[in-house]
Amino acid sequence: MSSQYQTERLIIRPTNTEDADFIFNLFNAPKWIENIGNRNIASTHHAKQYIETVMLEQFNQLGYSSYTIIRQSDNEKIGTVGLYDREGVDGIDFGFAFLPQFEGKGYAFESAFKMKEVAVNEFKIQNLVAITLPSNAGSQKLLNKLGFSFKKDIILPKHEFKEWLLYAIN
């Protein structure tokens, strides 16, 4: 089992504490807060703690979690894609997010397609789902392109956003 994956333009590897600056910036990007929620990551130090206690903890338990997406051409960290064991979600939640300057360049589809392949073929995840806000049309479009379809509305416990759309692989 590999823990690093590659596509034509990208390297996808487990997020680690060396990504703290990047995670701080990503989690505080306006679109992250608008579409995913405020994780109250107020500093690089908080980001490092979050990586250790949430991302790496799940990685150690399940063998997968959050992956940092790096552009091969210049080693720039551009986004994340991951498989999350999320409270209130029946299945493993498939998620992705990018810094705003890297959106609209096909990186989301390229990395998400690869991670979906890995989830199904390598990790043998039977119930791969994704959640998105009703207002996040871009995410819904990408999920449809990846072979997910809308199943139902759900409410997550202890989350600032109430209503989510649940998608699942057809």
mmCIF file of C-alpha atoms in Angstrom:
data_model
loop_
_atom_site.group_PDB
_atom_site.id
_atom_site.type_symbol
_atom_site.label_atom_id
_atom_site.label_comp_id
_atom_site.label_asym_id
_atom_site.label_seq_id
_atom_site.Cartn_x
_atom_site.Cartn_y
_atom_site.Cartn_z
ATOM 1 C CA MET A 1 0.000 0.000 0.000
ATOM 2 C CA SER A 2 1.363 3.343 -1.042
ATOM 3 C CA SER A 3 0.818 6.399 1.060
ATOM 4 C CA GLN A 4 1.792 8.773 -1.756
ATOM 5 C CA TYR A 5 0.002 8.953 -5.097
ATOM 6 C CA GLN A 6 0.740 10.706 -8.323
ATOM 7 C CA THR A 7 -1.230 12.016 -11.271
ATOM 8 C CA GLU A 8 -0.007 13.691 -14.425
ATOM 9 C CA ARG A 9 0.470 17.048 -12.657
ATOM 10 C CA LEU A 10 0.101 16.339 -8.956
ATOM 11 C CA ILE A 11 1.579 14.567 -5.950
ATOM 12 C CA ILE A 12 -0.954 13.512 -3.311
ATOM 13 C CA ARG A 13 0.533 12.585 0.057
ATOM 14 C CA PRO A 14 -0.693 12.358 3.652
ATOM 15 C CA THR A 15 -0.962 15.727 5.365
ATOM 16 C CA ASN A 16 1.661 16.104 8.099
ATOM 17 C CA THR A 17 2.811 18.739 10.572
ATOM 18 C CA GLU A 18 5.155 20.263 7.964
ATOM 19 C CA ASP A 19 1.940 21.403 6.229
ATOM 20 C CA ALA A 20 0.874 23.591 9.176
ATOM 21 C CA ASP A 21 1.381 26.937 7.354
ATOM 22 C CA PHE A 22 -0.517 25.661 4.325
ATOM 23 C CA ILE A 23 -3.364 24.190 6.442
ATOM 24 C CA PHE A 24 -3.627 27.470 8.372
ATOM 25 C CA ASN A 25 -4.020 29.376 5.084
ATOM 26 C CA LEU A 26 -6.455 26.866 3.561
ATOM 27 C CA PHE A 27 -8.685 26.604 6.647
ATOM 28 C CA ASN A 28 -8.890 30.395 6.832
ATOM 29 C CA ALA A 29 -9.660 30.948 3.131
ATOM 30 C CA PRO A 30 -13.092 32.578 2.737
ATOM 31 C CA LYS A 31 -14.465 29.702 0.623
ATOM 32 C CA TRP A 32 -13.343 27.107 3.211
ATOM 33 C CA ILE A 33 -15.158 28.967 5.978
ATOM 34 C CA GLU A 34 -18.204 29.530 3.741
ATOM 35 C CA ASN A 35 -18.498 25.936 2.439
ATOM 36 C CA ILE A 36 -16.894 23.730 5.098
ATOM 37 C CA GLY A 37 -16.998 25.729 8.298
ATOM 38 C CA ASN A 38 -14.759 27.609 10.686
ATOM 39 C CA ARG A 39 -12.376 25.231 12.452
ATOM 40 C CA ASN A 40 -11.060 28.102 14.611
ATOM 41 C CA ILE A 41 -7.474 27.598 13.449
ATOM 42 C CA ALA A 42 -6.059 30.929 14.618
ATOM 43 C CA SER A 43 -2.355 30.255 14.069
ATOM 44 C CA THR A 44 0.143 27.879 12.505
ATOM 45 C CA HIS A 45 0.516 26.366 15.986
ATOM 46 C CA HIS A 46 -3.251 25.605 16.068
ATOM 47 C CA ALA A 47 -2.987 24.121 12.572
ATOM 48 C CA LYS A 48 -0.166 21.829 13.706
ATOM 49 C CA GLN A 49 -2.256 20.673 16.697
ATOM 50 C CA TYR A 50 -5.255 20.033 14.419
ATOM 51 C CA ILE A 51 -3.091 17.971 12.054
ATOM 52 C CA GLU A 52 -1.766 15.916 15.003
ATOM 53 C CA THR A 53 -5.033 15.387 16.888
ATOM 54 C CA VAL A 54 -7.503 15.038 14.004
ATOM 55 C CA MET A 55 -5.800 14.174 10.718
ATOM 56 C CA LEU A 56 -2.873 12.030 11.912
ATOM 57 C CA GLU A 57 -4.990 10.394 14.613
ATOM 58 C CA GLN A 58 -7.433 9.129 11.959
ATOM 59 C CA PHE A 59 -4.570 8.179 9.634
ATOM 60 C CA ASN A 60 -3.028 6.046 12.389
ATOM 61 C CA GLN A 61 -6.377 4.369 13.134
ATOM 62 C CA LEU A 62 -7.709 3.767 9.607
ATOM 63 C CA GLY A 63 -4.729 4.129 7.252
ATOM 64 C CA TYR A 64 -6.216 7.132 5.441
ATOM 65 C CA SER A 65 -7.236 10.688 6.259
ATOM 66 C CA SER A 66 -6.337 14.053 4.751
ATOM 67 C CA TYR A 67 -3.902 14.315 1.835
ATOM 68 C CA THR A 68 -2.035 17.428 0.750
ATOM 69 C CA ILE A 69 -2.043 18.052 -2.996
ATOM 70 C CA ILE A 70 1.248 19.361 -4.380
ATOM 71 C CA ARG A 71 1.761 20.639 -7.909
ATOM 72 C CA GLN A 72 4.697 18.738 -9.460
ATOM 73 C CA SER A 73 5.904 21.638 -11.608
ATOM 74 C CA ASP A 74 6.908 23.817 -8.630
ATOM 75 C CA ASN A 75 6.168 21.798 -5.443
ATOM 76 C CA GLU A 76 3.451 24.303 -4.498
ATOM 77 C CA LYS A 77 0.853 23.027 -1.987
ATOM 78 C CA ILE A 78 -2.472 23.787 -3.641
ATOM 79 C CA GLY A 79 -5.217 21.883 -1.801
ATOM 80 C CA THR A 80 -6.367 18.825 0.091
ATOM 81 C CA VAL A 81 -8.359 15.730 -0.724
ATOM 82 C CA GLY A 82 -9.301 13.115 1.785
ATOM 83 C CA LEU A 83 -11.338 10.317 3.257
ATOM 84 C CA TYR A 84 -12.893 11.232 6.584
ATOM 85 C CA ASP A 85 -14.610 9.215 9.270
ATOM 86 C CA ARG A 86 -17.070 11.963 10.203
ATOM 87 C CA GLU A 87 -19.581 11.868 13.053
ATOM 88 C CA GLY A 88 -23.138 11.860 11.731
ATOM 89 C CA VAL A 89 -22.191 10.531 8.291
ATOM 90 C CA ASP A 90 -22.985 6.916 7.425
ATOM 91 C CA GLY A 91 -19.955 5.956 5.356
ATOM 92 C CA ILE A 92 -16.558 7.497 4.679
ATOM 93 C CA ASP A 93 -16.832 11.155 3.689
ATOM 94 C CA PHE A 94 -14.932 12.107 0.544
ATOM 95 C CA GLY A 95 -13.797 15.733 0.606
ATOM 96 C CA PHE A 96 -11.632 18.245 -1.241
ATOM 97 C CA ALA A 97 -10.647 21.906 -0.937
ATOM 98 C CA PHE A 98 -8.253 24.247 -2.732
ATOM 99 C CA LEU A 99 -6.657 27.605 -2.186
ATOM 100 C CA PRO A 100 -8.624 30.073 -4.351
ATOM 101 C CA GLN A 101 -5.785 30.753 -6.816
ATOM 102 C CA PHE A 102 -5.728 27.064 -7.824
ATOM 103 C CA GLU A 103 -9.428 26.635 -8.552
ATOM 104 C CA GLY A 104 -10.728 26.264 -12.101
ATOM 105 C CA LYS A 105 -7.581 24.567 -13.439
ATOM 106 C CA GLY A 106 -8.748 20.941 -13.340
ATOM 107 C CA TYR A 107 -6.703 20.102 -10.229
ATOM 108 C CA ALA A 108 -9.810 19.218 -8.196
ATOM 109 C CA PHE A 109 -11.044 16.645 -10.704
ATOM 110 C CA GLU A 110 -7.550 15.243 -11.283
ATOM 111 C CA SER A 111 -6.812 14.729 -7.573
ATOM 112 C CA ALA A 112 -10.339 13.681 -6.570
ATOM 113 C CA PHE A 113 -10.552 11.120 -9.392
ATOM 114 C CA LYS A 114 -7.269 9.573 -8.208
ATOM 115 C CA MET A 115 -8.322 9.547 -4.542
ATOM 116 C CA LYS A 116 -11.700 7.999 -5.413
ATOM 117 C CA GLU A 117 -9.836 5.242 -7.296
ATOM 118 C CA VAL A 118 -7.557 4.665 -4.278
ATOM 119 C CA ALA A 119 -10.520 4.651 -1.841
ATOM 120 C CA VAL A 120 -12.360 1.969 -3.796
ATOM 121 C CA ASN A 121 -9.491 -0.184 -5.114
ATOM 122 C CA GLU A 122 -6.818 0.092 -2.423
ATOM 123 C CA PHE A 123 -8.680 0.880 0.799
ATOM 124 C CA LYS A 124 -11.724 -1.176 -0.293
ATOM 125 C CA ILE A 125 -14.150 1.434 1.042
ATOM 126 C CA GLN A 126 -17.646 0.072 0.373
ATOM 127 C CA ASN A 127 -19.663 3.113 1.391
ATOM 128 C CA LEU A 128 -18.015 6.215 -0.078
ATOM 129 C CA VAL A 129 -20.149 9.318 0.388
ATOM 130 C CA ALA A 130 -19.702 13.075 0.204
ATOM 131 C CA ILE A 131 -21.445 15.972 1.881
ATOM 132 C CA THR A 132 -21.799 19.497 0.580
ATOM 133 C CA LEU A 133 -23.862 22.561 1.337
ATOM 134 C CA PRO A 134 -26.889 23.252 -0.882
ATOM 135 C CA SER A 135 -25.228 26.553 -1.885
ATOM 136 C CA ASN A 136 -21.976 24.899 -3.078
ATOM 137 C CA ALA A 137 -22.817 24.306 -6.749
ATOM 138 C CA GLY A 138 -19.152 23.821 -7.736
ATOM 139 C CA SER A 139 -18.739 20.924 -5.324
ATOM 140 C CA GLN A 140 -22.011 19.331 -6.471
ATOM 141 C CA LYS A 141 -20.929 19.571 -10.116
ATOM 142 C CA LEU A 142 -17.570 17.912 -9.360
ATOM 143 C CA LEU A 143 -19.228 15.159 -7.320
ATOM 144 C CA ASN A 144 -21.591 14.382 -10.215
ATOM 145 C CA LYS A 145 -18.626 14.303 -12.627
ATOM 146 C CA LEU A 146 -16.903 11.813 -10.289
ATOM 147 C CA GLY A 147 -19.908 9.465 -10.329
ATOM 148 C CA PHE A 148 -21.596 10.534 -7.083
ATOM 149 C CA SER A 149 -25.308 11.300 -7.042
ATOM 150 C CA PHE A 150 -27.536 13.108 -4.564
ATOM 151 C CA LYS A 151 -29.210 10.776 -2.053
ATOM 152 C CA LYS A 152 -30.779 12.879 0.715
ATOM 153 C CA ASP A 153 -30.567 15.881 3.021
ATOM 154 C CA ILE A 154 -28.801 15.275 6.333
ATOM 155 C CA ILE A 155 -28.097 17.228 9.516
ATOM 156 C CA LEU A 156 -24.720 16.837 11.195
ATOM 157 C CA PRO A 157 -24.480 16.884 14.993
ATOM 158 C CA LYS A 158 -22.576 19.772 16.583
ATOM 159 C CA HIS A 159 -21.952 21.627 13.320
ATOM 160 C CA GLU A 160 -22.434 25.302 12.543
ATOM 161 C CA PHE A 161 -24.228 24.504 9.257
ATOM 162 C CA LYS A 162 -27.467 22.633 9.692
ATOM 163 C CA GLU A 163 -28.507 21.163 6.354
ATOM 164 C CA TRP A 164 -26.129 19.235 4.114
ATOM 165 C CA LEU A 165 -26.656 17.321 0.894
ATOM 166 C CA LEU A 166 -25.456 13.716 1.030
ATOM 167 C CA TYR A 167 -24.050 12.228 -2.170
ATOM 168 C CA ALA A 168 -23.015 8.620 -2.725
ATOM 169 C CA ILE A 169 -21.307 6.613 -5.459
ATOM 170 C CA ASN A 170 -23.834 5.135 -7.870
#
